[in-house]
mmCIF file of C-alpha atoms in Angstrom:
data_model
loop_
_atom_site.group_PDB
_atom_site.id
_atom_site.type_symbol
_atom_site.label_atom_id
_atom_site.label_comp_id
_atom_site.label_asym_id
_atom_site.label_seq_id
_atom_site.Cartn_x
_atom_site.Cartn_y
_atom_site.Cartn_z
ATOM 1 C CA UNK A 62 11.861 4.537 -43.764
ATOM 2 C CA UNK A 63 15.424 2.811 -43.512
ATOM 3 C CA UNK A 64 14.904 1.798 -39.915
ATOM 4 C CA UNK A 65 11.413 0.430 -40.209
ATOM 5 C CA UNK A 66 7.774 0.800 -41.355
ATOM 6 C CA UNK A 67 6.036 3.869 -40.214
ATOM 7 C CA UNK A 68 2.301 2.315 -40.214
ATOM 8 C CA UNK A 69 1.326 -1.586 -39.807
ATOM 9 C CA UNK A 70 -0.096 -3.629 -37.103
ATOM 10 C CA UNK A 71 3.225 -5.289 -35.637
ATOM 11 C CA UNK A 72 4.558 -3.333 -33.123
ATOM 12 C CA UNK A 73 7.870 -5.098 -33.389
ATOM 13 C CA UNK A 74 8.223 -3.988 -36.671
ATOM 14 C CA UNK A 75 7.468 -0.483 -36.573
ATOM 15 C CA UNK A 76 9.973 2.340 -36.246
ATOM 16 C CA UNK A 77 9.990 4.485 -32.477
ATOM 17 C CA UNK A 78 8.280 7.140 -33.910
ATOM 18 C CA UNK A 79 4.960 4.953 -34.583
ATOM 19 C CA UNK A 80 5.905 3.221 -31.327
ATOM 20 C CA UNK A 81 5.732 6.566 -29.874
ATOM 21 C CA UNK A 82 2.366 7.547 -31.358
ATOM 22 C CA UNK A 83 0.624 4.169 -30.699
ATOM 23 C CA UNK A 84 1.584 4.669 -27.319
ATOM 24 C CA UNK A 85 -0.356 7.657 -27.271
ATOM 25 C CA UNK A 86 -3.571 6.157 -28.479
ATOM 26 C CA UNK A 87 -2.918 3.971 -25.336
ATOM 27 C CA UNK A 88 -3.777 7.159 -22.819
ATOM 28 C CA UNK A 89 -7.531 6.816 -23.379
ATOM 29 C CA UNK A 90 -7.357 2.948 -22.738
ATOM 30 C CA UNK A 91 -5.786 3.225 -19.642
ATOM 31 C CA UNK A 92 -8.132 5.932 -18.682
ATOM 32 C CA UNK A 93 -10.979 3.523 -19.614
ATOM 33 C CA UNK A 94 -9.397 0.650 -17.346
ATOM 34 C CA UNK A 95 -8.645 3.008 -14.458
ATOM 35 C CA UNK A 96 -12.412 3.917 -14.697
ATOM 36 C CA UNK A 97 -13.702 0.370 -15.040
ATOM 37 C CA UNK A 98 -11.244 -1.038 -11.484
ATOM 38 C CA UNK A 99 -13.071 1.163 -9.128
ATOM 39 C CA UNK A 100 -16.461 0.635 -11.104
ATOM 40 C CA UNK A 101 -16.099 -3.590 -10.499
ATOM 41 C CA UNK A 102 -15.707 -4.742 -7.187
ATOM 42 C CA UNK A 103 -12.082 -5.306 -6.926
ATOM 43 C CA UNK A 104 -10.678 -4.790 -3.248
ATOM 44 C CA UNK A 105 -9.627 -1.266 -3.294
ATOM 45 C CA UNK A 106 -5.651 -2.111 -2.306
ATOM 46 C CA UNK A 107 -5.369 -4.237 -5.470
ATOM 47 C CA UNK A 108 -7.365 -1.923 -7.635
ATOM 48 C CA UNK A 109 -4.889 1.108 -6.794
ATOM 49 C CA UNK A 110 -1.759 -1.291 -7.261
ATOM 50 C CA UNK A 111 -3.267 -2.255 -10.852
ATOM 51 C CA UNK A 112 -3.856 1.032 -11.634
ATOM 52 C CA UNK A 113 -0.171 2.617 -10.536
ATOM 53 C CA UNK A 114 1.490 -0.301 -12.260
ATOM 54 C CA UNK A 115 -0.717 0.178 -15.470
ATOM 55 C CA UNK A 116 0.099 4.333 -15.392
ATOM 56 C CA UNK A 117 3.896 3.889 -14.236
ATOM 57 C CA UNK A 118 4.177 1.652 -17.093
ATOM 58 C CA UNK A 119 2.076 3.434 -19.849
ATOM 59 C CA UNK A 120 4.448 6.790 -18.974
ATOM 60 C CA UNK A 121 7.773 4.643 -18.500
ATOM 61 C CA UNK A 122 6.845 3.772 -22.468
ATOM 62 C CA UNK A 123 6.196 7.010 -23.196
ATOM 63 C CA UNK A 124 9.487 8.479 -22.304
ATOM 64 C CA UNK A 125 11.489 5.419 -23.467
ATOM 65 C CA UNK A 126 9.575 5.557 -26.916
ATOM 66 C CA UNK A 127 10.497 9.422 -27.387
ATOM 67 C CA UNK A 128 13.886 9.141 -26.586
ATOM 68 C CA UNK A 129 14.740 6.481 -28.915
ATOM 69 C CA UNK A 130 12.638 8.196 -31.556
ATOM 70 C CA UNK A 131 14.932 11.047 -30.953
ATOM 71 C CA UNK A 132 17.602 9.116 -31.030
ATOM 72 C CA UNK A 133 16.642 7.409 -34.307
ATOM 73 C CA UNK A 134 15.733 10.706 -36.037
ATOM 74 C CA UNK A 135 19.033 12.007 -35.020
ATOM 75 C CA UNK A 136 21.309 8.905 -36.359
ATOM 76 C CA UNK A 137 19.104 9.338 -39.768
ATOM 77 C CA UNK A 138 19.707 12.974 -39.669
ATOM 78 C CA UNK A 139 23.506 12.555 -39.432
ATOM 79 C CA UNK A 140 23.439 9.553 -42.291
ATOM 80 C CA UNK A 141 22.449 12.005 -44.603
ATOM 81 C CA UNK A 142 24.937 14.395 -44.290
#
């Protein structure tokens, strides 16, 4: 790919689309770390705040990822013409 590396292990380095995708692998992680703050014994205020700002974040990726895959696909798209 002309605007990065579609596989690898740096994130920085990696085109939106395998941003986008990696982010997805992310969902059962946070589902796993939402399960595991009301299994310890966190105070239950904190443990909802940690989990809001860990989903608000993980979909705030999501959306930003897609867009500039989009985005990306669409500037390579017109390139080629």
């Amino acid at each position: 790919m002309k605007n990065g590396r579609d596989s690898g292990f740096n994130y920085w380095k990696m085109n939106y689309r395998t941003k986008f995708i990696r982010t997805l692998w992310m969902i059962p992680v946070a589902i796993f770390l939402s399960f595991l703050l009301f299994v310890m014994d966190i105070p239950s205020k904190f443990s909802v705040f940690l989990l809001v700002l860990l989903l608000v974040t993980l979909i705030v990726q999501l959306i930003y990822t897609y867009i500039k895959w989009k985005s990306e696909r669409q500037t390579e798209t017109l390139k080629d013409i």
